[in-house]
Amino acid sequence: MSLKSLSLTDNQQTEEDKKLQQQVKSSGAIPKHIAVIMDGNGRWAQKKGNIRLFGHKAGVESVRDITESCAQLGVEYLTLYAFSTENWNRPSAEINGLMRLLVQTLRNEAERLNKNDIKLVTIGQTERLPGKCQQMLEEVIELTADNKRMQLCLALSYSGRWDIKEAVKNIAKEVEKGNITPDQIDDDLIGSFLSTASVPDPDLIIRTSGEFRISNFLLWQLAYSELYITETYWPDFRRDELYQAIFSFQKRDRRYGKVKNGHNKSMSASVINQIRS
Ligand code: IPE
Ligand code: IPE
Ligand code: MG
């Protein structure tokens, strides 16, 4: 079976996959926002005796499969880390190859994204990308602007520190103009100055290729995201493993620094009783 035939449009979805998705949906909450550090393309290719770019090309198939399965499951936001600020330090041949691949992929996938009612947006310093990339991105963003089913956000020339740095600069400018006072700077205000302003923080962050680090991704936004790290290289990460990641997410107890669900009130009541006695 070719890699291409593994990715199916909605009406081609297998009965088995529909059943699996039903199981995922009925076993707990579907994360509203999933963010992915798509890592391991180069190692995947090298293991097969190929050049790194071969891995990036294969990674596009995973992007399509994960995007479509997330939309089918009812995920509202999917953010994919595609190119970091630090990735500009790679050899120019790899960077050029990645940029060409981005243009090709946008061209090939635009119609399908649109048919699937998926809206494309970006975060990051896209003005640093070659003109052709910027132009294709603008076209697909415009084409899909009214789509409602899911928002696919590509992080391109992105880093969490850049995002925070820009927010700090813009907040400082507003303070300088007298539009806000330093006392008004709180979590919500900072969040509203980040590139993800209109998007809820990720519920689940997936990193492929077994690395246990954030690599300058959404530093502010990941404060309480659940982590799922897998050894699988990105080109091998497909919907079956996405379902495993969501099953794992559904078993988590998200405490946000509090005590276990429902225990906060009873704890304080018992503390009061102890003090009284
Ligand atoms: C992720 O795969 C894609 C990008 C960072 C653009 P890598 O290219 O980092 O692959 P590895 O981690 O070197 O195997
Ligand atoms: C993180 O992967 C960036 C993207 C997936 C786009 P890297 O391969 O660049 O990260 P490090 O170098 O392993 O931390
Ligand atoms: Mg890597």
PDB file of C-alpha atoms and ligand atoms in Angstrom:
ATOM      1  CA  MET A   1       0.000   0.000   0.000  1.00  0.00           C
ATOM      2  CA  SER A   2       1.372   3.424  -0.891  1.00  0.00           C
ATOM      3  CA  LEU A   3       1.621   6.074   1.778  1.00  0.00           C
ATOM      4  CA  LYS A   4      -0.902   8.164  -0.132  1.00  0.00           C
ATOM      5  CA  SER A   5      -3.623   5.550   0.029  1.00  0.00           C
ATOM      6  CA  LEU A   6      -3.378   5.546   3.817  1.00  0.00           C
ATOM      7  CA  SER A   7      -4.853   9.023   4.020  1.00  0.00           C
ATOM      8  CA  LEU A   8      -8.531   9.030   3.274  1.00  0.00           C
ATOM      9  CA  THR A   9     -10.993  11.845   2.744  1.00  0.00           C
ATOM     10  CA  ASP A  10     -14.096  11.739   4.932  1.00  0.00           C
ATOM     11  CA  ASN A  11     -16.299   9.804   2.533  1.00  0.00           C
ATOM     12  CA  GLN A  12     -13.523   7.259   1.942  1.00  0.00           C
ATOM     13  CA  GLN A  13     -13.052   6.629   5.670  1.00  0.00           C
ATOM     14  CA  THR A  14     -13.081   2.906   6.473  1.00  0.00           C
ATOM     15  CA  GLU A  15     -15.833   1.399   8.629  1.00  0.00           C
ATOM     16  CA  GLU A  16     -13.166   0.164  11.030  1.00  0.00           C
ATOM     17  CA  ASP A  17     -11.804   3.686  11.459  1.00  0.00           C
ATOM     18  CA  LYS A  18     -15.289   5.117  11.993  1.00  0.00           C
ATOM     19  CA  LYS A  19     -15.799   2.567  14.793  1.00  0.00           C
ATOM     20  CA  LEU A  20     -12.449   3.424  16.352  1.00  0.00           C
ATOM     21  CA  GLN A  21     -13.289   7.125  16.300  1.00  0.00           C
ATOM     22  CA  GLN A  22     -16.629   6.356  17.927  1.00  0.00           C
ATOM     23  CA  GLN A  23     -14.725   4.583  20.713  1.00  0.00           C
ATOM     24  CA  VAL A  24     -12.390   7.545  21.155  1.00  0.00           C
ATOM     25  CA  LYS A  25     -15.351   9.928  21.359  1.00  0.00           C
ATOM     26  CA  SER A  26     -17.344   7.823  23.802  1.00  0.00           C
ATOM     27  CA  SER A  27     -14.428   7.100  26.154  1.00  0.00           C
ATOM     28  CA  GLY A  28     -14.004  10.709  27.335  1.00  0.00           C
ATOM     29  CA  ALA A  29     -13.588  14.335  26.351  1.00  0.00           C
ATOM     30  CA  ILE A  30     -11.917  15.133  23.041  1.00  0.00           C
ATOM     31  CA  PRO A  31      -9.177  17.759  23.534  1.00  0.00           C
ATOM     32  CA  LYS A  32     -10.368  21.071  22.173  1.00  0.00           C
ATOM     33  CA  HIS A  33      -6.854  22.092  21.127  1.00  0.00           C
ATOM     34  CA  ILE A  34      -4.032  19.696  20.215  1.00  0.00           C
ATOM     35  CA  ALA A  35      -0.515  20.991  19.536  1.00  0.00           C
ATOM     36  CA  VAL A  36       2.145  18.817  17.913  1.00  0.00           C
ATOM     37  CA  ILE A  37       5.944  19.020  17.766  1.00  0.00           C
ATOM     38  CA  MET A  38       6.410  17.033  14.567  1.00  0.00           C
ATOM     39  CA  ASP A  39       9.906  15.672  15.109  1.00  0.00           C
ATOM     40  CA  GLY A  40      12.102  12.896  13.712  1.00  0.00           C
ATOM     41  CA  ASN A  41      11.769  13.330   9.932  1.00  0.00           C
ATOM     42  CA  GLY A  42      15.537  13.388   9.386  1.00  0.00           C
ATOM     43  CA  ARG A  43      16.250  10.320  11.526  1.00  0.00           C
ATOM     44  CA  TRP A  44      13.371   8.435   9.868  1.00  0.00           C
ATOM     45  CA  ALA A  45      14.938   9.052   6.452  1.00  0.00           C
ATOM     46  CA  GLN A  46      18.502   8.331   7.563  1.00  0.00           C
ATOM     47  CA  LYS A  47      17.425   5.020   9.085  1.00  0.00           C
ATOM     48  CA  LYS A  48      16.194   4.084   5.632  1.00  0.00           C
ATOM     49  CA  GLY A  49      19.479   5.234   4.032  1.00  0.00           C
ATOM     50  CA  ASN A  50      17.863   8.321   2.510  1.00  0.00           C
ATOM     51  CA  ILE A  51      18.517  12.054   2.687  1.00  0.00           C
ATOM     52  CA  ARG A  52      16.702  14.098   5.354  1.00  0.00           C
ATOM     53  CA  LEU A  53      14.425  15.776   2.830  1.00  0.00           C
ATOM     54  CA  PHE A  54      12.905  12.383   2.030  1.00  0.00           C
ATOM     55  CA  GLY A  55      11.720  12.296   5.653  1.00  0.00           C
ATOM     56  CA  HIS A  56      10.205  15.768   5.420  1.00  0.00           C
ATOM     57  CA  LYS A  57       8.282  14.685   2.313  1.00  0.00           C
ATOM     58  CA  ALA A  58       6.986  11.582   4.064  1.00  0.00           C
ATOM     59  CA  GLY A  59       6.026  13.776   7.034  1.00  0.00           C
ATOM     60  CA  VAL A  60       3.488  15.596   4.838  1.00  0.00           C
ATOM     61  CA  GLU A  61       1.435  12.376   4.666  1.00  0.00           C
ATOM     62  CA  SER A  62       1.254  12.345   8.465  1.00  0.00           C
ATOM     63  CA  VAL A  63       0.211  15.999   8.491  1.00  0.00           C
ATOM     64  CA  ARG A  64      -2.704  15.181   6.226  1.00  0.00           C
ATOM     65  CA  ASP A  65      -3.754  12.088   8.155  1.00  0.00           C
ATOM     66  CA  ILE A  66      -3.571  13.778  11.571  1.00  0.00           C
ATOM     67  CA  THR A  67      -5.314  16.935  10.316  1.00  0.00           C
ATOM     68  CA  GLU A  68      -8.218  14.983   8.856  1.00  0.00           C
ATOM     69  CA  SER A  69      -8.617  12.600  11.765  1.00  0.00           C
ATOM     70  CA  CYS A  70      -8.560  15.501  14.254  1.00  0.00           C
ATOM     71  CA  ALA A  71     -11.294  17.252  12.258  1.00  0.00           C
ATOM     72  CA  GLN A  72     -13.343  14.043  12.155  1.00  0.00           C
ATOM     73  CA  LEU A  73     -13.023  13.618  15.918  1.00  0.00           C
ATOM     74  CA  GLY A  74     -14.235  17.154  16.604  1.00  0.00           C
ATOM     75  CA  VAL A  75     -10.920  18.708  17.684  1.00  0.00           C
ATOM     76  CA  GLU A  76     -11.457  22.457  17.226  1.00  0.00           C
ATOM     77  CA  TYR A  77      -7.846  23.650  17.003  1.00  0.00           C
ATOM     78  CA  LEU A  78      -4.759  21.821  15.765  1.00  0.00           C
ATOM     79  CA  THR A  79      -1.415  23.630  15.960  1.00  0.00           C
ATOM     80  CA  LEU A  80       1.551  22.060  14.155  1.00  0.00           C
ATOM     81  CA  TYR A  81       5.139  23.137  14.818  1.00  0.00           C
ATOM     82  CA  ALA A  82       6.501  23.057  11.280  1.00  0.00           C
ATOM     83  CA  PHE A  83       9.582  25.310  11.388  1.00  0.00           C
ATOM     84  CA  SER A  84      11.173  26.954  14.410  1.00  0.00           C
ATOM     85  CA  THR A  85      13.181  30.191  14.646  1.00  0.00           C
ATOM     86  CA  GLU A  86      16.229  28.017  15.407  1.00  0.00           C
ATOM     87  CA  ASN A  87      15.612  25.864  12.306  1.00  0.00           C
ATOM     88  CA  TRP A  88      16.958  28.815  10.253  1.00  0.00           C
ATOM     89  CA  ASN A  89      20.384  27.657  11.503  1.00  0.00           C
ATOM     90  CA  ARG A  90      20.190  24.426   9.460  1.00  0.00           C
ATOM     91  CA  PRO A  91      22.143  23.979   6.187  1.00  0.00           C
ATOM     92  CA  SER A  92      20.655  26.130   3.428  1.00  0.00           C
ATOM     93  CA  ALA A  93      19.978  23.083   1.212  1.00  0.00           C
ATOM     94  CA  GLU A  94      17.651  21.656   3.872  1.00  0.00           C
ATOM     95  CA  ILE A  95      15.952  25.006   4.477  1.00  0.00           C
ATOM     96  CA  ASN A  96      15.397  25.525   0.737  1.00  0.00           C
ATOM     97  CA  GLY A  97      14.041  21.990   0.405  1.00  0.00           C
ATOM     98  CA  LEU A  98      11.627  22.565   3.298  1.00  0.00           C
ATOM     99  CA  MET A  99      10.409  25.865   1.820  1.00  0.00           C
ATOM    100  CA  ARG A 100       9.843  24.254  -1.600  1.00  0.00           C
ATOM    101  CA  LEU A 101       7.961  21.432   0.102  1.00  0.00           C
ATOM    102  CA  LEU A 102       5.781  23.954   1.924  1.00  0.00           C
ATOM    103  CA  VAL A 103       4.804  25.640  -1.348  1.00  0.00           C
ATOM    104  CA  GLN A 104       4.098  22.280  -3.055  1.00  0.00           C
ATOM    105  CA  THR A 105       2.072  21.019  -0.112  1.00  0.00           C
ATOM    106  CA  LEU A 106      -0.034  24.158   0.117  1.00  0.00           C
ATOM    107  CA  ARG A 107      -0.693  23.966  -3.614  1.00  0.00           C
ATOM    108  CA  ASN A 108      -1.628  20.262  -3.512  1.00  0.00           C
ATOM    109  CA  GLU A 109      -3.681  20.329  -0.325  1.00  0.00           C
ATOM    110  CA  ALA A 110      -5.604  23.623  -0.598  1.00  0.00           C
ATOM    111  CA  GLU A 111      -8.696  22.153  -2.278  1.00  0.00           C
ATOM    112  CA  ARG A 112      -8.853  19.224   0.078  1.00  0.00           C
ATOM    113  CA  LEU A 113      -8.476  21.412   3.161  1.00  0.00           C
ATOM    114  CA  ASN A 114     -11.267  23.592   1.864  1.00  0.00           C
ATOM    115  CA  LYS A 115     -13.552  20.631   1.073  1.00  0.00           C
ATOM    116  CA  ASN A 116     -12.975  19.376   4.601  1.00  0.00           C
ATOM    117  CA  ASP A 117     -14.117  22.783   5.953  1.00  0.00           C
ATOM    118  CA  ILE A 118     -10.747  23.421   7.643  1.00  0.00           C
ATOM    119  CA  LYS A 119      -9.457  26.954   8.143  1.00  0.00           C
ATOM    120  CA  LEU A 120      -5.716  27.579   7.785  1.00  0.00           C
ATOM    121  CA  VAL A 121      -3.895  30.173   9.879  1.00  0.00           C
ATOM    122  CA  THR A 122      -0.230  30.703  10.806  1.00  0.00           C
ATOM    123  CA  ILE A 123       1.781  31.947  13.765  1.00  0.00           C
ATOM    124  CA  GLY A 124       5.392  33.076  13.619  1.00  0.00           C
ATOM    125  CA  GLN A 125       7.579  35.439  11.637  1.00  0.00           C
ATOM    126  CA  THR A 126       6.163  34.468   8.257  1.00  0.00           C
ATOM    127  CA  GLU A 127       7.687  37.621   6.751  1.00  0.00           C
ATOM    128  CA  ARG A 128      11.043  35.802   6.991  1.00  0.00           C
ATOM    129  CA  LEU A 129       9.794  33.047   4.630  1.00  0.00           C
ATOM    130  CA  PRO A 130      10.585  33.236   0.893  1.00  0.00           C
ATOM    131  CA  GLY A 131       8.090  35.346  -1.116  1.00  0.00           C
ATOM    132  CA  LYS A 132       6.608  32.268  -2.834  1.00  0.00           C
ATOM    133  CA  CYS A 133       5.759  30.677   0.537  1.00  0.00           C
ATOM    134  CA  GLN A 134       4.179  33.878   1.808  1.00  0.00           C
ATOM    135  CA  GLN A 135       2.118  34.182  -1.369  1.00  0.00           C
ATOM    136  CA  MET A 136       0.854  30.574  -1.233  1.00  0.00           C
ATOM    137  CA  LEU A 137       0.072  30.909   2.450  1.00  0.00           C
ATOM    138  CA  GLU A 138      -1.948  34.068   1.819  1.00  0.00           C
ATOM    139  CA  GLU A 139      -3.891  32.317  -0.944  1.00  0.00           C
ATOM    140  CA  VAL A 140      -4.810  29.294   1.157  1.00  0.00           C
ATOM    141  CA  ILE A 141      -5.585  31.423   4.218  1.00  0.00           C
ATOM    142  CA  GLU A 142      -7.953  33.501   2.095  1.00  0.00           C
ATOM    143  CA  LEU A 143      -9.513  30.442   0.434  1.00  0.00           C
ATOM    144  CA  THR A 144     -10.268  28.761   3.762  1.00  0.00           C
ATOM    145  CA  ALA A 145     -11.037  31.887   5.826  1.00  0.00           C
ATOM    146  CA  ASP A 146     -14.738  31.142   6.334  1.00  0.00           C
ATOM    147  CA  ASN A 147     -14.327  27.448   7.172  1.00  0.00           C
ATOM    148  CA  LYS A 148     -15.701  26.423  10.543  1.00  0.00           C
ATOM    149  CA  ARG A 149     -15.023  22.762  11.288  1.00  0.00           C
ATOM    150  CA  MET A 150     -11.450  23.052  12.609  1.00  0.00           C
ATOM    151  CA  GLN A 151      -8.659  25.629  12.668  1.00  0.00           C
ATOM    152  CA  LEU A 152      -5.300  24.329  11.505  1.00  0.00           C
ATOM    153  CA  CYS A 153      -2.477  26.586  12.641  1.00  0.00           C
ATOM    154  CA  LEU A 154       1.004  26.157  11.179  1.00  0.00           C
ATOM    155  CA  ALA A 155       3.783  27.507  13.395  1.00  0.00           C
ATOM    156  CA  LEU A 156       6.323  28.760  10.852  1.00  0.00           C
ATOM    157  CA  SER A 157       9.506  30.568  11.795  1.00  0.00           C
ATOM    158  CA  TYR A 158       7.993  30.442  15.266  1.00  0.00           C
ATOM    159  CA  SER A 159       9.435  30.337  18.742  1.00  0.00           C
ATOM    160  CA  GLY A 160       7.811  30.785  22.121  1.00  0.00           C
ATOM    161  CA  ARG A 161      10.407  33.350  23.205  1.00  0.00           C
ATOM    162  CA  TRP A 162       9.814  35.391  20.047  1.00  0.00           C
ATOM    163  CA  ASP A 163       6.060  35.299  20.767  1.00  0.00           C
ATOM    164  CA  ILE A 164       6.536  36.496  24.364  1.00  0.00           C
ATOM    165  CA  LYS A 165       9.113  39.113  23.321  1.00  0.00           C
ATOM    166  CA  GLU A 166       6.678  40.604  20.772  1.00  0.00           C
ATOM    167  CA  ALA A 167       3.881  40.634  23.354  1.00  0.00           C
ATOM    168  CA  VAL A 168       6.105  42.414  25.892  1.00  0.00           C
ATOM    169  CA  LYS A 169       7.135  45.036  23.306  1.00  0.00           C
ATOM    170  CA  ASN A 170       3.525  45.698  22.286  1.00  0.00           C
ATOM    171  CA  ILE A 171       2.300  45.881  25.890  1.00  0.00           C
ATOM    172  CA  ALA A 172       5.128  48.332  26.681  1.00  0.00           C
ATOM    173  CA  LYS A 173       4.021  50.493  23.739  1.00  0.00           C
ATOM    174  CA  GLU A 174       0.432  50.550  25.037  1.00  0.00           C
ATOM    175  CA  VAL A 175       1.691  51.526  28.499  1.00  0.00           C
ATOM    176  CA  GLU A 176       3.803  54.274  26.929  1.00  0.00           C
ATOM    177  CA  LYS A 177       0.747  55.606  25.085  1.00  0.00           C
ATOM    178  CA  GLY A 178      -1.190  55.598  28.349  1.00  0.00           C
ATOM    179  CA  ASN A 179      -3.751  53.048  27.097  1.00  0.00           C
ATOM    180  CA  ILE A 180      -3.004  50.581  29.909  1.00  0.00           C
ATOM    181  CA  THR A 181      -1.362  50.863  33.313  1.00  0.00           C
ATOM    182  CA  PRO A 182       1.254  48.324  34.550  1.00  0.00           C
ATOM    183  CA  ASP A 183      -1.280  47.166  37.172  1.00  0.00           C
ATOM    184  CA  GLN A 184      -3.638  46.046  34.426  1.00  0.00           C
ATOM    185  CA  ILE A 185      -1.085  43.526  33.105  1.00  0.00           C
ATOM    186  CA  ASP A 186      -2.417  40.103  34.064  1.00  0.00           C
ATOM    187  CA  ASP A 187      -2.471  36.605  32.504  1.00  0.00           C
ATOM    188  CA  ASP A 188      -5.435  37.385  30.271  1.00  0.00           C
ATOM    189  CA  LEU A 189      -3.916  40.601  28.996  1.00  0.00           C
ATOM    190  CA  ILE A 190      -0.595  38.912  28.193  1.00  0.00           C
ATOM    191  CA  GLY A 191      -2.480  36.064  26.475  1.00  0.00           C
ATOM    192  CA  SER A 192      -4.348  38.583  24.344  1.00  0.00           C
ATOM    193  CA  PHE A 193      -1.042  40.027  23.057  1.00  0.00           C
ATOM    194  CA  LEU A 194       0.361  36.641  22.005  1.00  0.00           C
ATOM    195  CA  SER A 195       0.067  35.300  18.456  1.00  0.00           C
ATOM    196  CA  THR A 196      -2.477  32.746  19.718  1.00  0.00           C
ATOM    197  CA  ALA A 197      -4.744  35.443  21.184  1.00  0.00           C
ATOM    198  CA  SER A 198      -8.086  34.089  20.004  1.00  0.00           C
ATOM    199  CA  VAL A 199      -7.257  30.426  20.654  1.00  0.00           C
ATOM    200  CA  PRO A 200      -7.620  28.466  23.924  1.00  0.00           C
ATOM    201  CA  ASP A 201      -4.388  27.020  25.356  1.00  0.00           C
ATOM    202  CA  PRO A 202      -3.558  23.504  24.108  1.00  0.00           C
ATOM    203  CA  ASP A 203      -5.117  20.706  26.151  1.00  0.00           C
ATOM    204  CA  LEU A 204      -2.735  18.117  24.756  1.00  0.00           C
ATOM    205  CA  ILE A 205       0.777  18.470  23.363  1.00  0.00           C
ATOM    206  CA  ILE A 206       2.239  15.584  21.393  1.00  0.00           C
ATOM    207  CA  ARG A 207       5.968  15.262  20.645  1.00  0.00           C
ATOM    208  CA  THR A 208       7.174  12.536  18.334  1.00  0.00           C
ATOM    209  CA  SER A 209      10.674  10.976  18.108  1.00  0.00           C
ATOM    210  CA  GLY A 210      11.172  10.476  21.837  1.00  0.00           C
ATOM    211  CA  GLU A 211      12.710  13.836  22.750  1.00  0.00           C
ATOM    212  CA  PHE A 212      11.656  15.107  26.177  1.00  0.00           C
ATOM    213  CA  ARG A 213      11.777  18.822  25.482  1.00  0.00           C
ATOM    214  CA  ILE A 214       9.639  21.738  24.328  1.00  0.00           C
ATOM    215  CA  SER A 215      12.206  23.217  21.871  1.00  0.00           C
ATOM    216  CA  ASN A 216      10.903  26.782  22.215  1.00  0.00           C
ATOM    217  CA  PHE A 217       7.317  25.958  21.206  1.00  0.00           C
ATOM    218  CA  LEU A 218       4.311  27.617  22.888  1.00  0.00           C
ATOM    219  CA  LEU A 219       6.117  28.475  26.138  1.00  0.00           C
ATOM    220  CA  TRP A 220       3.366  30.558  27.740  1.00  0.00           C
ATOM    221  CA  GLN A 221       0.425  28.596  26.344  1.00  0.00           C
ATOM    222  CA  LEU A 222       1.634  25.130  27.433  1.00  0.00           C
ATOM    223  CA  ALA A 223       1.520  25.955  31.169  1.00  0.00           C
ATOM    224  CA  TYR A 224      -1.114  23.275  31.914  1.00  0.00           C
ATOM    225  CA  SER A 225      -1.157  21.190  28.739  1.00  0.00           C
ATOM    226  CA  GLU A 226      -0.969  17.428  29.082  1.00  0.00           C
ATOM    227  CA  LEU A 227       2.166  15.929  27.501  1.00  0.00           C
ATOM    228  CA  TYR A 228       2.254  12.866  25.285  1.00  0.00           C
ATOM    229  CA  ILE A 229       5.699  11.825  24.116  1.00  0.00           C
ATOM    230  CA  THR A 230       6.198   8.924  21.747  1.00  0.00           C
ATOM    231  CA  GLU A 231       9.294   7.248  20.294  1.00  0.00           C
ATOM    232  CA  THR A 232       7.580   7.117  16.877  1.00  0.00           C
ATOM    233  CA  TYR A 233       9.168   9.339  14.236  1.00  0.00           C
ATOM    234  CA  TRP A 234       6.770  11.861  12.709  1.00  0.00           C
ATOM    235  CA  PRO A 235       6.471  10.152   9.260  1.00  0.00           C
ATOM    236  CA  ASP A 236       5.229   7.011  11.051  1.00  0.00           C
ATOM    237  CA  PHE A 237       2.808   8.874  13.331  1.00  0.00           C
ATOM    238  CA  ARG A 238      -0.680   8.245  11.988  1.00  0.00           C
ATOM    239  CA  ARG A 239      -4.249   8.315  13.280  1.00  0.00           C
ATOM    240  CA  ASP A 240      -4.039   5.030  15.225  1.00  0.00           C
ATOM    241  CA  GLU A 241      -1.390   6.526  17.453  1.00  0.00           C
ATOM    242  CA  LEU A 242      -3.304   9.799  17.688  1.00  0.00           C
ATOM    243  CA  TYR A 243      -6.158   7.766  19.170  1.00  0.00           C
ATOM    244  CA  GLN A 244      -3.707   6.281  21.711  1.00  0.00           C
ATOM    245  CA  ALA A 245      -2.587   9.797  22.638  1.00  0.00           C
ATOM    246  CA  ILE A 246      -6.206  10.875  23.175  1.00  0.00           C
ATOM    247  CA  PHE A 247      -7.006   7.754  25.230  1.00  0.00           C
ATOM    248  CA  SER A 248      -3.998   8.611  27.391  1.00  0.00           C
ATOM    249  CA  PHE A 249      -5.195  12.245  27.690  1.00  0.00           C
ATOM    250  CA  GLN A 250      -8.649  11.083  28.765  1.00  0.00           C
ATOM    251  CA  LYS A 251      -7.146   9.195  31.722  1.00  0.00           C
ATOM    252  CA  ARG A 252      -5.289  12.240  33.065  1.00  0.00           C
ATOM    253  CA  ASP A 253      -6.380  14.062  36.187  1.00  0.00           C
ATOM    254  CA  ARG A 254      -5.925  17.742  35.329  1.00  0.00           C
ATOM    255  CA  ARG A 255      -5.577  19.414  38.703  1.00  0.00           C
ATOM    256  CA  TYR A 256      -4.249  22.858  37.757  1.00  0.00           C
ATOM    257  CA  GLY A 257      -2.397  23.015  41.070  1.00  0.00           C
ATOM    258  CA  LYS A 258      -5.486  22.244  43.137  1.00  0.00           C
ATOM    259  CA  VAL A 259      -6.178  18.983  44.942  1.00  0.00           C
ATOM    260  CA  LYS A 260      -8.016  16.117  43.259  1.00  0.00           C
ATOM    261  CA  ASN A 261     -11.384  16.945  41.687  1.00  0.00           C
ATOM    262  CA  GLY A 262     -14.126  17.547  44.266  1.00  0.00           C
ATOM    263  CA  HIS A 263     -11.706  17.509  47.223  1.00  0.00           C
ATOM    264  CA  ASN A 264     -11.142  21.251  47.472  1.00  0.00           C
ATOM    265  CA  LYS A 265     -14.388  22.033  49.321  1.00  0.00           C
ATOM    266  CA  SER A 266     -14.303  19.042  51.675  1.00  0.00           C
ATOM    267  CA  MET A 267     -10.642  19.747  52.469  1.00  0.00           C
ATOM    268  CA  SER A 268     -11.365  23.296  53.493  1.00  0.00           C
ATOM    269  CA  ALA A 269     -14.382  22.140  55.577  1.00  0.00           C
ATOM    270  CA  SER A 270     -12.224  19.638  57.466  1.00  0.00           C
ATOM    271  CA  VAL A 271      -9.514  22.259  58.004  1.00  0.00           C
ATOM    272  CA  ILE A 272     -12.144  24.621  59.466  1.00  0.00           C
ATOM    273  CA  ASN A 273     -13.391  21.826  61.747  1.00  0.00           C
ATOM    274  CA  GLN A 274      -9.850  21.103  62.935  1.00  0.00           C
ATOM    275  CA  ILE A 275      -9.258  24.775  63.723  1.00  0.00           C
ATOM    276  CA  ARG A 276     -12.588  24.959  65.619  1.00  0.00           C
ATOM    277  CA  SER A 277     -11.967  21.837  67.718  1.00  0.00           C
TER     278      SER A 277
HETATM  279  C1  IPE B   1      11.228  17.755  12.276  1.00  0.00           C
HETATM  280  O1  IPE B   1      12.135  16.755  11.938  1.00  0.00           O
HETATM  281  C2  IPE B   1      10.976  18.736  11.172  1.00  0.00           C
HETATM  282  C3  IPE B   1      11.607  20.060  11.353  1.00  0.00           C
HETATM  283  C4  IPE B   1      12.197  20.459  12.432  1.00  0.00           C
HETATM  284  C5  IPE B   1      11.537  20.981  10.241  1.00  0.00           C
HETATM  285  P1  IPE B   1      13.703  16.983  12.024  1.00  0.00           P
HETATM  286  O2  IPE B   1      14.156  17.572  10.740  1.00  0.00           O
HETATM  287  O3  IPE B   1      14.030  17.758  13.237  1.00  0.00           O
HETATM  288  O4  IPE B   1      14.222  15.497  12.125  1.00  0.00           O
HETATM  289  P2  IPE B   1      15.280  14.935  13.191  1.00  0.00           P
HETATM  290  O5  IPE B   1      14.773  15.330  14.549  1.00  0.00           O
HETATM  291  O6  IPE B   1      16.593  15.558  12.872  1.00  0.00           O
HETATM  292  O7  IPE B   1      15.256  13.468  13.009  1.00  0.00           O
HETATM  293  C1  IPE B   2      11.446  21.213  16.945  1.00  0.00           C
HETATM  294  O1  IPE B   2      12.240  20.216  16.404  1.00  0.00           O
HETATM  295  C2  IPE B   2      10.951  22.134  15.855  1.00  0.00           C
HETATM  296  C3  IPE B   2       9.962  21.552  14.946  1.00  0.00           C
HETATM  297  C4  IPE B   2       9.419  20.370  15.033  1.00  0.00           C
HETATM  298  C5  IPE B   2       9.552  22.408  13.864  1.00  0.00           C
HETATM  299  P1  IPE B   2      13.832  20.370  16.360  1.00  0.00           P
HETATM  300  O2  IPE B   2      14.344  19.121  15.758  1.00  0.00           O
HETATM  301  O3  IPE B   2      14.187  21.639  15.681  1.00  0.00           O
HETATM  302  O4  IPE B   2      14.195  20.497  17.898  1.00  0.00           O
HETATM  303  P2  IPE B   2      15.508  20.043  18.680  1.00  0.00           P
HETATM  304  O5  IPE B   2      16.677  20.631  17.941  1.00  0.00           O
HETATM  305  O6  IPE B   2      15.534  18.553  18.708  1.00  0.00           O
HETATM  306  O7  IPE B   2      15.325  20.597  20.057  1.00  0.00           O
HETATM  307 MG    MG B   3      14.391  17.258  15.161  1.00  0.00          MG
END
